[in-house]
PDB file of C-alpha atoms in Angstrom:
ATOM      1  CA  UNK A  30       0.000   0.000   0.000  1.00 61.00           C
ATOM      2  CA  UNK A  31       1.918   3.012  -1.254  1.00 73.00           C
ATOM      3  CA  UNK A  32      -0.738   5.642  -0.436  1.00 94.00           C
ATOM      4  CA  UNK A  33       0.722   9.101  -1.086  1.00 97.00           C
ATOM      5  CA  UNK A  34       4.293   9.205  -2.344  1.00 97.00           C
ATOM      6  CA  UNK A  35       6.358  12.360  -2.526  1.00 97.00           C
ATOM      7  CA  UNK A  36       9.586  12.780  -4.451  1.00 97.00           C
ATOM      8  CA  UNK A  37      12.217  13.859  -3.756  1.00 97.00           C
ATOM      9  CA  UNK A  38      12.461  13.456   0.023  1.00 96.00           C
ATOM     10  CA  UNK A  39      15.228  16.042   0.395  1.00 96.00           C
ATOM     11  CA  UNK A  40      16.584  18.774  -1.819  1.00 96.00           C
ATOM     12  CA  UNK A  41      18.923  21.731  -1.521  1.00 97.00           C
ATOM     13  CA  UNK A  42      18.590  24.537  -4.027  1.00 96.00           C
ATOM     14  CA  UNK A  43      20.334  27.809  -4.670  1.00 96.00           C
ATOM     15  CA  UNK A  44      18.334  31.024  -4.779  1.00 97.00           C
ATOM     16  CA  UNK A  45      16.847  31.513  -8.221  1.00 96.00           C
ATOM     17  CA  UNK A  46      16.861  27.856  -9.216  1.00 96.00           C
ATOM     18  CA  UNK A  47      13.682  26.094 -10.222  1.00 95.00           C
ATOM     19  CA  UNK A  48      12.370  22.673  -9.351  1.00 95.00           C
ATOM     20  CA  UNK A  49       9.265  20.520  -9.312  1.00 97.00           C
ATOM     21  CA  UNK A  50       7.991  18.427  -6.436  1.00 97.00           C
ATOM     22  CA  UNK A  51       6.003  15.363  -7.395  1.00 97.00           C
ATOM     23  CA  UNK A  52       3.096  13.867  -5.489  1.00 98.00           C
ATOM     24  CA  UNK A  53       1.545  10.576  -6.558  1.00 98.00           C
ATOM     25  CA  UNK A  54      -1.420   8.771  -4.985  1.00 97.00           C
ATOM     26  CA  UNK A  55      -2.721   5.327  -5.800  1.00 96.00           C
ATOM     27  CA  UNK A  56      -6.074   5.553  -3.986  1.00 95.00           C
ATOM     28  CA  UNK A  57      -8.048   7.093  -6.877  1.00 95.00           C
ATOM     29  CA  UNK A  58      -8.703  10.187  -4.772  1.00 95.00           C
ATOM     30  CA  UNK A  59     -10.375  13.194  -6.327  1.00 93.00           C
ATOM     31  CA  UNK A  60      -8.905  15.884  -4.114  1.00 93.00           C
ATOM     32  CA  UNK A  61      -5.214  16.676  -3.741  1.00 94.00           C
ATOM     33  CA  UNK A  62      -3.410  19.341  -1.728  1.00 95.00           C
ATOM     34  CA  UNK A  63      -0.001  20.906  -1.244  1.00 97.00           C
ATOM     35  CA  UNK A  64       0.945  22.304   2.172  1.00 97.00           C
ATOM     36  CA  UNK A  65       4.032  23.770   3.714  1.00 97.00           C
ATOM     37  CA  UNK A  66       4.979  23.284   7.356  1.00 96.00           C
ATOM     38  CA  UNK A  67       7.299  25.708   9.105  1.00 95.00           C
ATOM     39  CA  UNK A  68       8.557  25.633  12.704  1.00 90.00           C
ATOM     40  CA  UNK A  69       6.035  27.095  15.138  1.00 84.00           C
ATOM     41  CA  UNK A  70       3.319  27.305  12.520  1.00 87.00           C
ATOM     42  CA  UNK A  71       0.476  25.079  11.493  1.00 87.00           C
ATOM     43  CA  UNK A  72       0.245  23.513   8.084  1.00 93.00           C
ATOM     44  CA  UNK A  73      -0.576  26.127   5.468  1.00 94.00           C
ATOM     45  CA  UNK A  74      -2.323  25.332   2.214  1.00 93.00           C
ATOM     46  CA  UNK A  75      -0.471  26.398  -0.927  1.00 95.00           C
ATOM     47  CA  UNK A  76      -2.670  25.067  -3.736  1.00 95.00           C
ATOM     48  CA  UNK A  77      -5.242  22.351  -4.106  1.00 93.00           C
ATOM     49  CA  UNK A  78      -7.140  20.447  -6.779  1.00 93.00           C
ATOM     50  CA  UNK A  79     -10.643  19.024  -6.744  1.00 90.00           C
ATOM     51  CA  UNK A  80     -10.148  16.960  -9.876  1.00 91.00           C
ATOM     52  CA  UNK A  81      -8.009  16.237 -12.879  1.00 93.00           C
ATOM     53  CA  UNK A  82      -7.286  19.401 -14.827  1.00 92.00           C
ATOM     54  CA  UNK A  83      -8.423  21.763 -12.064  1.00 93.00           C
ATOM     55  CA  UNK A  84      -6.395  23.707  -9.512  1.00 94.00           C
ATOM     56  CA  UNK A  85      -7.092  26.492  -7.034  1.00 91.00           C
ATOM     57  CA  UNK A  86      -5.102  28.799  -4.784  1.00 91.00           C
ATOM     58  CA  UNK A  87      -4.820  28.201  -1.088  1.00 90.00           C
ATOM     59  CA  UNK A  88      -3.656  30.405   1.726  1.00 89.00           C
ATOM     60  CA  UNK A  89      -0.045  30.997   0.577  1.00 94.00           C
ATOM     61  CA  UNK A  90       0.135  30.495  -3.225  1.00 95.00           C
ATOM     62  CA  UNK A  91       2.665  33.183  -4.168  1.00 96.00           C
ATOM     63  CA  UNK A  92       5.858  31.853  -5.719  1.00 96.00           C
ATOM     64  CA  UNK A  93       4.354  28.446  -6.499  1.00 97.00           C
ATOM     65  CA  UNK A  94       2.542  26.881  -9.424  1.00 96.00           C
ATOM     66  CA  UNK A  95       0.778  23.544  -9.693  1.00 97.00           C
ATOM     67  CA  UNK A  96      -0.564  21.179 -12.298  1.00 97.00           C
ATOM     68  CA  UNK A  97      -2.899  18.170 -12.196  1.00 97.00           C
ATOM     69  CA  UNK A  98      -2.693  16.658 -15.670  1.00 94.00           C
ATOM     70  CA  UNK A  99      -3.397  13.164 -14.377  1.00 95.00           C
ATOM     71  CA  UNK A 100      -5.739  12.260 -11.534  1.00 96.00           C
ATOM     72  CA  UNK A 101      -3.055  10.445  -9.595  1.00 97.00           C
ATOM     73  CA  UNK A 102      -0.380  13.149  -9.799  1.00 97.00           C
ATOM     74  CA  UNK A 103      -0.141  16.653  -8.410  1.00 98.00           C
ATOM     75  CA  UNK A 104       2.973  18.687  -9.187  1.00 98.00           C
ATOM     76  CA  UNK A 105       4.243  21.689  -7.250  1.00 98.00           C
ATOM     77  CA  UNK A 106       6.656  23.991  -9.029  1.00 97.00           C
ATOM     78  CA  UNK A 107       8.988  26.673  -7.772  1.00 96.00           C
ATOM     79  CA  UNK A 108      10.002  28.851 -10.711  1.00 91.00           C
ATOM     80  CA  UNK A 109      12.620  30.953  -8.899  1.00 95.00           C
ATOM     81  CA  UNK A 110      13.368  29.616  -5.446  1.00 95.00           C
ATOM     82  CA  UNK A 111      13.800  32.037  -2.551  1.00 96.00           C
ATOM     83  CA  UNK A 112      15.175  31.398   0.958  1.00 96.00           C
ATOM     84  CA  UNK A 113      11.684  32.082   2.357  1.00 96.00           C
ATOM     85  CA  UNK A 114      10.544  28.919   0.614  1.00 97.00           C
ATOM     86  CA  UNK A 115      12.770  26.770   2.802  1.00 97.00           C
ATOM     87  CA  UNK A 116      10.256  24.463   4.412  1.00 97.00           C
ATOM     88  CA  UNK A 117       8.853  20.964   4.616  1.00 97.00           C
ATOM     89  CA  UNK A 118       6.270  20.390   1.917  1.00 98.00           C
ATOM     90  CA  UNK A 119       3.451  17.907   2.379  1.00 98.00           C
ATOM     91  CA  UNK A 120       1.100  16.533  -0.201  1.00 97.00           C
ATOM     92  CA  UNK A 121      -2.270  15.077   0.768  1.00 96.00           C
ATOM     93  CA  UNK A 122      -5.210  13.486  -0.966  1.00 95.00           C
ATOM     94  CA  UNK A 123      -8.738  12.423  -0.100  1.00 92.00           C
ATOM     95  CA  UNK A 124     -11.942  11.174  -1.640  1.00 90.00           C
ATOM     96  CA  UNK A 125     -14.780  13.526  -2.474  1.00 82.00           C
ATOM     97  CA  UNK A 126     -17.019  11.950   0.166  1.00 82.00           C
ATOM     98  CA  UNK A 127     -18.005  13.969   3.201  1.00 76.00           C
ATOM     99  CA  UNK A 128     -15.957  13.697   6.401  1.00 80.00           C
ATOM    100  CA  UNK A 129     -13.211  11.578   4.903  1.00 85.00           C
ATOM    101  CA  UNK A 130      -9.661  12.277   6.123  1.00 88.00           C
ATOM    102  CA  UNK A 131      -6.793  13.613   4.115  1.00 91.00           C
ATOM    103  CA  UNK A 132      -3.984  11.115   3.596  1.00 95.00           C
ATOM    104  CA  UNK A 133      -0.564  12.708   3.774  1.00 97.00           C
ATOM    105  CA  UNK A 134       2.764  11.836   2.246  1.00 97.00           C
ATOM    106  CA  UNK A 135       5.913  11.915   4.356  1.00 96.00           C
ATOM    107  CA  UNK A 136       7.073  15.277   3.088  1.00 97.00           C
ATOM    108  CA  UNK A 137       9.819  16.855   1.040  1.00 97.00           C
ATOM    109  CA  UNK A 138      12.431  18.781   2.996  1.00 97.00           C
ATOM    110  CA  UNK A 139      13.554  21.696   0.854  1.00 97.00           C
ATOM    111  CA  UNK A 140      16.366  24.100   1.705  1.00 97.00           C
ATOM    112  CA  UNK A 141      17.043  27.206  -0.347  1.00 97.00           C
ATOM    113  CA  UNK A 142      20.486  28.706   0.114  1.00 95.00           C
TER     114      UNK A 142
ATOM    115  CA  UNK B   4     -11.063  35.302  12.118  1.00 81.00           C
ATOM    116  CA  UNK B   5     -10.959  31.521  11.727  1.00 85.00           C
ATOM    117  CA  UNK B   6      -8.399  30.185  14.175  1.00 91.00           C
ATOM    118  CA  UNK B   7      -7.493  26.998  15.999  1.00 95.00           C
ATOM    119  CA  UNK B   8      -5.509  27.326  19.224  1.00 97.00           C
ATOM    120  CA  UNK B   9      -3.888  24.329  20.899  1.00 98.00           C
ATOM    121  CA  UNK B  10      -2.463  23.964  24.369  1.00 97.00           C
ATOM    122  CA  UNK B  11      -0.029  23.193  25.749  1.00 97.00           C
ATOM    123  CA  UNK B  12       2.593  23.790  23.058  1.00 96.00           C
ATOM    124  CA  UNK B  13       4.627  20.921  24.453  1.00 97.00           C
ATOM    125  CA  UNK B  14       4.244  18.310  27.133  1.00 97.00           C
ATOM    126  CA  UNK B  15       6.498  15.724  28.743  1.00 98.00           C
ATOM    127  CA  UNK B  16       4.968  12.778  30.619  1.00 97.00           C
ATOM    128  CA  UNK B  17       6.152   9.495  32.053  1.00 97.00           C
ATOM    129  CA  UNK B  18       5.304   6.283  30.284  1.00 97.00           C
ATOM    130  CA  UNK B  19       2.064   4.826  31.578  1.00 97.00           C
ATOM    131  CA  UNK B  20       0.581   8.174  32.621  1.00 97.00           C
ATOM    132  CA  UNK B  21      -2.489   9.813  31.092  1.00 98.00           C
ATOM    133  CA  UNK B  22      -2.612  13.235  29.492  1.00 97.00           C
ATOM    134  CA  UNK B  23      -5.104  15.609  27.895  1.00 98.00           C
ATOM    135  CA  UNK B  24      -4.475  17.987  25.023  1.00 98.00           C
ATOM    136  CA  UNK B  25      -6.711  20.977  24.383  1.00 98.00           C
ATOM    137  CA  UNK B  26      -8.038  22.609  21.234  1.00 98.00           C
ATOM    138  CA  UNK B  27     -10.112  25.818  21.080  1.00 97.00           C
ATOM    139  CA  UNK B  28     -11.457  27.092  17.800  1.00 96.00           C
ATOM    140  CA  UNK B  29     -13.259  30.088  16.378  1.00 94.00           C
ATOM    141  CA  UNK B  30     -13.951  28.527  12.974  1.00 88.00           C
ATOM    142  CA  UNK B  31     -17.292  29.189  11.369  1.00 86.00           C
ATOM    143  CA  UNK B  32     -19.345  27.703   9.837  1.00 87.00           C
ATOM    144  CA  UNK B  33     -18.267  24.455  11.500  1.00 89.00           C
ATOM    145  CA  UNK B  34     -18.350  21.129   9.695  1.00 88.00           C
ATOM    146  CA  UNK B  35     -16.128  18.768  11.691  1.00 90.00           C
ATOM    147  CA  UNK B  36     -13.052  18.564  13.886  1.00 94.00           C
ATOM    148  CA  UNK B  37     -10.278  16.064  13.425  1.00 95.00           C
ATOM    149  CA  UNK B  38      -7.209  15.139  15.459  1.00 97.00           C
ATOM    150  CA  UNK B  39      -4.076  14.077  13.620  1.00 97.00           C
ATOM    151  CA  UNK B  40      -0.913  12.449  14.947  1.00 97.00           C
ATOM    152  CA  UNK B  41       2.349  13.415  13.304  1.00 97.00           C
ATOM    153  CA  UNK B  42       5.445  11.370  14.075  1.00 96.00           C
ATOM    154  CA  UNK B  43       8.803  13.067  13.586  1.00 94.00           C
ATOM    155  CA  UNK B  44       9.752  13.046   9.913  1.00 93.00           C
ATOM    156  CA  UNK B  45       6.378  11.699   8.794  1.00 95.00           C
ATOM    157  CA  UNK B  46       3.140  13.100   7.517  1.00 96.00           C
ATOM    158  CA  UNK B  47       0.074  13.536   9.774  1.00 96.00           C
ATOM    159  CA  UNK B  48      -2.249  10.572  10.252  1.00 96.00           C
ATOM    160  CA  UNK B  49      -5.905  10.945  11.199  1.00 94.00           C
ATOM    161  CA  UNK B  50      -6.858   9.687  14.689  1.00 95.00           C
ATOM    162  CA  UNK B  51     -10.483  10.735  15.089  1.00 92.00           C
ATOM    163  CA  UNK B  52     -13.144  12.889  13.480  1.00 91.00           C
ATOM    164  CA  UNK B  53     -16.042  14.537  15.269  1.00 90.00           C
ATOM    165  CA  UNK B  54     -19.054  16.199  13.746  1.00 88.00           C
ATOM    166  CA  UNK B  55     -21.305  18.776  15.348  1.00 83.00           C
ATOM    167  CA  UNK B  56     -23.595  16.244  17.018  1.00 87.00           C
ATOM    168  CA  UNK B  57     -20.864  14.038  18.510  1.00 89.00           C
ATOM    169  CA  UNK B  58     -19.555  14.558  22.045  1.00 91.00           C
ATOM    170  CA  UNK B  59     -17.071  11.732  22.431  1.00 95.00           C
ATOM    171  CA  UNK B  60     -15.221   9.373  20.140  1.00 94.00           C
ATOM    172  CA  UNK B  61     -12.570   6.803  20.967  1.00 94.00           C
ATOM    173  CA  UNK B  62      -9.818   5.161  18.958  1.00 93.00           C
ATOM    174  CA  UNK B  63      -8.008   2.679  21.182  1.00 95.00           C
ATOM    175  CA  UNK B  64      -6.252   4.626  23.931  1.00 96.00           C
ATOM    176  CA  UNK B  65      -7.207   7.939  22.319  1.00 97.00           C
ATOM    177  CA  UNK B  66     -10.483   9.615  23.295  1.00 97.00           C
ATOM    178  CA  UNK B  67     -11.590  12.876  21.759  1.00 97.00           C
ATOM    179  CA  UNK B  68     -14.342  15.101  23.104  1.00 96.00           C
ATOM    180  CA  UNK B  69     -16.144  17.998  21.504  1.00 96.00           C
ATOM    181  CA  UNK B  70     -18.198  20.788  23.048  1.00 94.00           C
ATOM    182  CA  UNK B  71     -19.680  22.628  20.085  1.00 91.00           C
ATOM    183  CA  UNK B  72     -21.266  25.248  22.325  1.00 92.00           C
ATOM    184  CA  UNK B  73     -17.972  26.415  23.823  1.00 94.00           C
ATOM    185  CA  UNK B  74     -16.017  25.465  20.680  1.00 95.00           C
ATOM    186  CA  UNK B  75     -13.578  23.307  22.576  1.00 96.00           C
ATOM    187  CA  UNK B  76     -12.160  19.856  21.974  1.00 97.00           C
ATOM    188  CA  UNK B  77      -9.793  17.674  23.912  1.00 98.00           C
ATOM    189  CA  UNK B  78      -7.740  14.595  23.150  1.00 98.00           C
ATOM    190  CA  UNK B  79      -7.157  12.268  26.081  1.00 98.00           C
ATOM    191  CA  UNK B  80      -4.421   9.661  25.900  1.00 98.00           C
ATOM    192  CA  UNK B  81      -4.655   6.800  28.363  1.00 97.00           C
ATOM    193  CA  UNK B  82      -1.724   4.740  29.632  1.00 97.00           C
ATOM    194  CA  UNK B  83       0.780   6.505  27.414  1.00 97.00           C
ATOM    195  CA  UNK B  84       3.443   4.587  25.533  1.00 97.00           C
ATOM    196  CA  UNK B  85       6.788   5.668  24.145  1.00 97.00           C
ATOM    197  CA  UNK B  86       5.301   5.414  20.656  1.00 97.00           C
ATOM    198  CA  UNK B  87       2.806   8.152  21.554  1.00 97.00           C
ATOM    199  CA  UNK B  88       5.655  10.679  21.336  1.00 98.00           C
ATOM    200  CA  UNK B  89       4.584  12.874  18.429  1.00 97.00           C
ATOM    201  CA  UNK B  90       2.890  16.123  17.530  1.00 97.00           C
ATOM    202  CA  UNK B  91      -0.896  16.152  17.786  1.00 98.00           C
ATOM    203  CA  UNK B  92      -2.662  18.521  15.451  1.00 97.00           C
ATOM    204  CA  UNK B  93      -6.246  19.736  15.761  1.00 97.00           C
ATOM    205  CA  UNK B  94      -7.893  20.551  12.435  1.00 95.00           C
ATOM    206  CA  UNK B  95     -11.298  22.148  11.980  1.00 93.00           C
ATOM    207  CA  UNK B  96     -13.150  21.891   8.691  1.00 89.00           C
ATOM    208  CA  UNK B  97     -15.392  24.708   7.620  1.00 86.00           C
ATOM    209  CA  UNK B  98     -18.478  24.061   5.599  1.00 80.00           C
ATOM    210  CA  UNK B  99     -17.062  24.647   2.171  1.00 69.00           C
ATOM    211  CA  UNK B 100     -17.526  28.018   0.613  1.00 58.00           C
ATOM    212  CA  UNK B 101     -16.421  28.585  -2.936  1.00 54.00           C
ATOM    213  CA  UNK B 102     -13.134  30.432  -2.987  1.00 51.00           C
ATOM    214  CA  UNK B 103     -12.361  29.776   0.676  1.00 54.00           C
ATOM    215  CA  UNK B 104     -10.062  27.044   1.860  1.00 63.00           C
ATOM    216  CA  UNK B 105     -11.989  24.753   4.179  1.00 77.00           C
ATOM    217  CA  UNK B 106      -9.383  23.456   6.649  1.00 86.00           C
ATOM    218  CA  UNK B 107      -7.965  25.415   9.571  1.00 90.00           C
ATOM    219  CA  UNK B 108      -4.953  23.817  11.272  1.00 93.00           C
ATOM    220  CA  UNK B 109      -3.718  24.286  14.801  1.00 96.00           C
ATOM    221  CA  UNK B 110       0.023  24.561  15.442  1.00 96.00           C
ATOM    222  CA  UNK B 111       0.056  21.278  17.311  1.00 96.00           C
ATOM    223  CA  UNK B 112       1.089  20.011  20.731  1.00 97.00           C
ATOM    224  CA  UNK B 113       4.421  18.254  20.926  1.00 97.00           C
ATOM    225  CA  UNK B 114       4.121  15.267  23.296  1.00 98.00           C
ATOM    226  CA  UNK B 115       7.172  13.482  24.635  1.00 98.00           C
ATOM    227  CA  UNK B 116       6.693  10.248  26.566  1.00 98.00           C
ATOM    228  CA  UNK B 117       9.734   9.224  28.572  1.00 97.00           C
ATOM    229  CA  UNK B 118      10.570   5.968  30.333  1.00 95.00           C
TER     230      UNK B 118
END
């Protein structure tokens, strides 16, 4: 049971570099989410998707872009990385049914130097 | 403002002891409240969910309570084990409104169980 898989697990970037974080789920979930988690703060929603081909902005979308070309994948892109984007990024997914939990991946630890 | 406040921020208890974590929220309109457990280096995992009409729900040694009138929830852990060491996150779901993100996360309580 893979569940939600995030790649890579760790990455160090230089300011201005770009990269894409990949999230894959094998549970046929409709909804997918990208969060960031910083010390002393709760999880904050970056972008989310309620279905293939659709995306929407969350609480802190600036500096990030996303795509959901396939139902099972949700990509998070950083076009020009900044030190403020140093964080742990979590992907989650869930079904469209009411009161169902989000299933989280184990995170990508990203450092921007 | 929609907020979820958790207390204490951190807690250290001896193995075998009980403890209670608190969650106060000002989220509206309310849909449900969920407690997650997050082990170090892992993603959060759902422990319990409570809707407006539920007062108590148990999951093994974890018991959650909800008082929708005072907008308070608690998570009680009985006979703690070393494996209970983790962060516990309270999450309140708003009834979904187009254009508004539905989940409001607390900052978590960091629990350390020591032998």
